[in-house]
mmCIF file of C-alpha atoms in Angstrom:
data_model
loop_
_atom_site.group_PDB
_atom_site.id
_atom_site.type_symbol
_atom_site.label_atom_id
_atom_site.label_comp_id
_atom_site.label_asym_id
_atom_site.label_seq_id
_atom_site.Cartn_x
_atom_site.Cartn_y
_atom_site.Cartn_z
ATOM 1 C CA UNK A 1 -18.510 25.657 55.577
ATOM 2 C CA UNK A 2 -15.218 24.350 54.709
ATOM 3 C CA UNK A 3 -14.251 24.647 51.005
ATOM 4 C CA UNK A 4 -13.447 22.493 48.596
ATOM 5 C CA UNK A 5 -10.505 22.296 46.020
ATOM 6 C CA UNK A 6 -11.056 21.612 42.463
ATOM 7 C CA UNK A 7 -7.542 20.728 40.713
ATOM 8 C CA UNK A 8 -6.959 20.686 37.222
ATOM 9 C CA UNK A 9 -4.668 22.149 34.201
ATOM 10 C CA UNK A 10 -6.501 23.593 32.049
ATOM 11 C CA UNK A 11 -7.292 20.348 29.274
ATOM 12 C CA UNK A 12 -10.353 20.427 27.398
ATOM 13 C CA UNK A 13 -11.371 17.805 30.487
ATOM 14 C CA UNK A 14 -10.835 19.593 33.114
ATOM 15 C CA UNK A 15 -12.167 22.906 32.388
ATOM 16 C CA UNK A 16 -15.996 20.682 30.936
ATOM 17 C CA UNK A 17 -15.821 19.290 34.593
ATOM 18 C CA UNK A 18 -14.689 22.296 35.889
ATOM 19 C CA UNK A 19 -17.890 24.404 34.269
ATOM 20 C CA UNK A 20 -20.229 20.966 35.351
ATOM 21 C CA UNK A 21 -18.644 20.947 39.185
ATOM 22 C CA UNK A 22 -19.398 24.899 39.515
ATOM 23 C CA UNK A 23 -22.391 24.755 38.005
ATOM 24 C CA UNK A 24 -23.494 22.391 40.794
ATOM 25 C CA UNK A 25 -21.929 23.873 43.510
ATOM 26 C CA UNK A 26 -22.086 27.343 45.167
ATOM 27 C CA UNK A 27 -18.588 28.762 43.439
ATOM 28 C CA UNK A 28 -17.809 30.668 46.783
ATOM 29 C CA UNK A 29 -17.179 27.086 48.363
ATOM 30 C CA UNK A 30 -14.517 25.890 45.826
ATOM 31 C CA UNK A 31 -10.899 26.762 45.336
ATOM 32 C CA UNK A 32 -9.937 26.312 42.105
ATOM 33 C CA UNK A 33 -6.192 25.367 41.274
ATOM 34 C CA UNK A 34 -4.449 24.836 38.203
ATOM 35 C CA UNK A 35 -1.585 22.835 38.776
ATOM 36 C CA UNK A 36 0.267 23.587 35.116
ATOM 37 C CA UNK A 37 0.578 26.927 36.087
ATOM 38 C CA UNK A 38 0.693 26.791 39.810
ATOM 39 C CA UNK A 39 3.488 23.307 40.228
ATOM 40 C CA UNK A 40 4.670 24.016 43.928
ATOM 41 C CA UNK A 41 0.998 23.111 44.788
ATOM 42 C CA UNK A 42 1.185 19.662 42.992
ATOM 43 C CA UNK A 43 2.852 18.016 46.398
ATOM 44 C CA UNK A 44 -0.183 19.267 48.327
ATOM 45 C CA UNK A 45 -2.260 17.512 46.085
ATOM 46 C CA UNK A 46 -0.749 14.173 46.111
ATOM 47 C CA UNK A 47 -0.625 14.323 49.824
ATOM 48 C CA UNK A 48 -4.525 14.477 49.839
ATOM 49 C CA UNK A 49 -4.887 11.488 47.776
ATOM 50 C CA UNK A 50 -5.302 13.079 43.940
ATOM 51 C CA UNK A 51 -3.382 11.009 41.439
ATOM 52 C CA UNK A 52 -4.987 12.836 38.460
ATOM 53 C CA UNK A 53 -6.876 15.941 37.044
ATOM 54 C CA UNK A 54 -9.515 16.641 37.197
ATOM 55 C CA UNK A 55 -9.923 16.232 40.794
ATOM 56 C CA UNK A 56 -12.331 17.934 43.383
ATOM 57 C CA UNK A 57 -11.157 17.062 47.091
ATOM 58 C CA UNK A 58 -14.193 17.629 49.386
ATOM 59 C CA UNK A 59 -14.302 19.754 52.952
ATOM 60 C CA UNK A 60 -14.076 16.028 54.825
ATOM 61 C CA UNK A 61 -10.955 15.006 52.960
ATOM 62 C CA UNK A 62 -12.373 12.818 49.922
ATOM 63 C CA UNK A 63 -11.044 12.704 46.824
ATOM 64 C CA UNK A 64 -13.329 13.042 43.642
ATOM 65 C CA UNK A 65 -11.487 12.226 40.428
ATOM 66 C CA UNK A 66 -13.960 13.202 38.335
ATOM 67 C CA UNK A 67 -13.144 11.693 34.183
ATOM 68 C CA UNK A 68 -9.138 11.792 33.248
ATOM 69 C CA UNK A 69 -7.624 14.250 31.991
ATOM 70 C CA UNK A 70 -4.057 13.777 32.862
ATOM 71 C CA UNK A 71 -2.248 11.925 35.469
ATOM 72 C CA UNK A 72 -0.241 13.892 38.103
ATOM 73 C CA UNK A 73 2.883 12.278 37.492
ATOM 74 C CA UNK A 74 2.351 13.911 33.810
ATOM 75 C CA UNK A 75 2.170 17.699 35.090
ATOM 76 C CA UNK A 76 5.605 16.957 36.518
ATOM 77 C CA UNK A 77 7.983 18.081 33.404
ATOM 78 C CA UNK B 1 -33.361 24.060 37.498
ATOM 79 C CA UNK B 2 -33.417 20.794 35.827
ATOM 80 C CA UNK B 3 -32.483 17.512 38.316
ATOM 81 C CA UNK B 4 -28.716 15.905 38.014
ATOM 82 C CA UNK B 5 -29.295 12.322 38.424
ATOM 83 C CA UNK B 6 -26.512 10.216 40.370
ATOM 84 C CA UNK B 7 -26.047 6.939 39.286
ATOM 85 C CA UNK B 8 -24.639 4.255 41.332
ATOM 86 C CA UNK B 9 -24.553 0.490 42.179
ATOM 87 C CA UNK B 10 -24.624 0.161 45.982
ATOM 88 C CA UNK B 11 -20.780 -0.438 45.932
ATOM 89 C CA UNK B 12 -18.387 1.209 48.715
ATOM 90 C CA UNK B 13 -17.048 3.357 46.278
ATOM 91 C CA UNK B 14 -20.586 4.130 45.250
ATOM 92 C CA UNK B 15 -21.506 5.365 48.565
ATOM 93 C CA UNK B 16 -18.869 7.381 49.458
ATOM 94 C CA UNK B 17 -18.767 9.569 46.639
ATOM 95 C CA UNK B 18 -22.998 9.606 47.035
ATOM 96 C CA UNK B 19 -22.348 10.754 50.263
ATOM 97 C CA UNK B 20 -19.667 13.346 48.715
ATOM 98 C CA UNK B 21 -22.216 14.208 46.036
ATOM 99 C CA UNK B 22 -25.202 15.041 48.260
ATOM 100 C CA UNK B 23 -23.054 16.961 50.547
ATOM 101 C CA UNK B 24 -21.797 19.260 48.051
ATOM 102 C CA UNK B 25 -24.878 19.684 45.699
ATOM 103 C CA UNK B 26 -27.996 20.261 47.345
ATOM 104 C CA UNK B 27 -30.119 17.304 47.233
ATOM 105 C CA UNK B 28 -33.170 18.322 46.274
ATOM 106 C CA UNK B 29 -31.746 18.485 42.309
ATOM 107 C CA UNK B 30 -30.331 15.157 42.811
ATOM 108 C CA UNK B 31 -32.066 11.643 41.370
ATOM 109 C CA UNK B 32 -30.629 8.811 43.047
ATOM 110 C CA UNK B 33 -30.732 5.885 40.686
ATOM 111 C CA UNK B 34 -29.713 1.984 42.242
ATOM 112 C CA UNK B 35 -28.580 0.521 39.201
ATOM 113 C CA UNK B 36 -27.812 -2.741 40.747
ATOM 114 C CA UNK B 37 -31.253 -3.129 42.161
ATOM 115 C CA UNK B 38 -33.296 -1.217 39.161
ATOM 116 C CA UNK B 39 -31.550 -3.028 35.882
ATOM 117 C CA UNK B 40 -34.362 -1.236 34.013
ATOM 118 C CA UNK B 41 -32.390 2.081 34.054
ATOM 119 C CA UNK B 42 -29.164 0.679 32.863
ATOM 120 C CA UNK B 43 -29.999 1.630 29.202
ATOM 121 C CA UNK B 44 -30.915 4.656 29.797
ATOM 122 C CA UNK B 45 -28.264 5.221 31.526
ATOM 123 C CA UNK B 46 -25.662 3.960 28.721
ATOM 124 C CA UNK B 47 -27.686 6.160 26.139
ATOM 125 C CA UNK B 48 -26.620 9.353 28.158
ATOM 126 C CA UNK B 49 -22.989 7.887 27.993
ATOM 127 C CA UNK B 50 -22.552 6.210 31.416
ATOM 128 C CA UNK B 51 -19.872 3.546 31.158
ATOM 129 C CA UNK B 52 -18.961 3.356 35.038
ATOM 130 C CA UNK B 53 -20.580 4.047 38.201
ATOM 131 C CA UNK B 54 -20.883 6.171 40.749
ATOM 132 C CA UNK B 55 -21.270 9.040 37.966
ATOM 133 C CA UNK B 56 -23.151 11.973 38.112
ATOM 134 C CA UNK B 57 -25.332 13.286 35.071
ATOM 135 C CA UNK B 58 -25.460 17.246 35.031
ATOM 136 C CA UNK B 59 -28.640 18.493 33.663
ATOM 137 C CA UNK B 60 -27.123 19.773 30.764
ATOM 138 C CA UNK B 61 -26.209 16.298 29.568
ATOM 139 C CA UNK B 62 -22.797 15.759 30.620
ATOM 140 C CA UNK B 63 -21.302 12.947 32.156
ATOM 141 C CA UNK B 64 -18.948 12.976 35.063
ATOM 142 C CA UNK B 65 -17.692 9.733 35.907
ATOM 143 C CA UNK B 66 -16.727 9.993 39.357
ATOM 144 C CA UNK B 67 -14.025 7.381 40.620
ATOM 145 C CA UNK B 68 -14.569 3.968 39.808
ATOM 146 C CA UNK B 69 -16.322 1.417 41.459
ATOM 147 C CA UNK B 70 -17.703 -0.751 38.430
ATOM 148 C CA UNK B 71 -18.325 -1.095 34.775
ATOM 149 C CA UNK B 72 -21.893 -0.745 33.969
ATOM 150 C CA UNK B 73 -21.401 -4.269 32.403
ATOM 151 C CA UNK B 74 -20.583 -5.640 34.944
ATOM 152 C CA UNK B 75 -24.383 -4.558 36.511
ATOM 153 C CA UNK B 76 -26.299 -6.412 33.294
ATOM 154 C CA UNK B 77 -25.535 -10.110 34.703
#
């Protein structure tokens, strides 16, 4: 099974939703990626279709924002 | 394991991320709730802090509002 990718960076948002999101599914089949500390993979990200954090794109290519914790655009600087 | 209960309102958004949802998490700990076509719920659902749908309450009692696809106001006309 293909995994997914759970972006975030690190606010007190995205880490509840991270702790919900691998709580419900199987860890093994999610990347996780912080995109404060890791910025050359925020390009990848907006290619798929995430605008903010958290986010959780699935195997098929969806995009799940899941609550807001910050837009893209903000983890630019 | 307690049940997650997906709330939704038969909207396209809705249904994708159901689809998303049950693809991920295994179904089995998943309520599926129709807003739109069971009113009765909406309360309950607002109690447990839903203010959009699709979300996604995690047995532990958290929220995760997942996109957008309407205001649960918009579902008590």
């Amino acid at each position: 099974m293909a995994k997914s990718i759970f972006y975030h960076a690190g606010c007190p948002v995205c880490v509840s939703a991270e702790n919900d999101i691998l709580n419900l599914v199987n860890p093994n089949n999610v990347e996780v990626v912080h995109l404060g500390e890791n910025k050359a993979r925020i390009k990848e990200a907006e290619s798929a279709g995430v605008n903010s954090v958290p986010a959780l794109l699935t195997p098929n290519g969806n995009v799940l924002h899941i609550n807001f914790g910050a837009s893209l655009d903000a983890l630019k600087n």
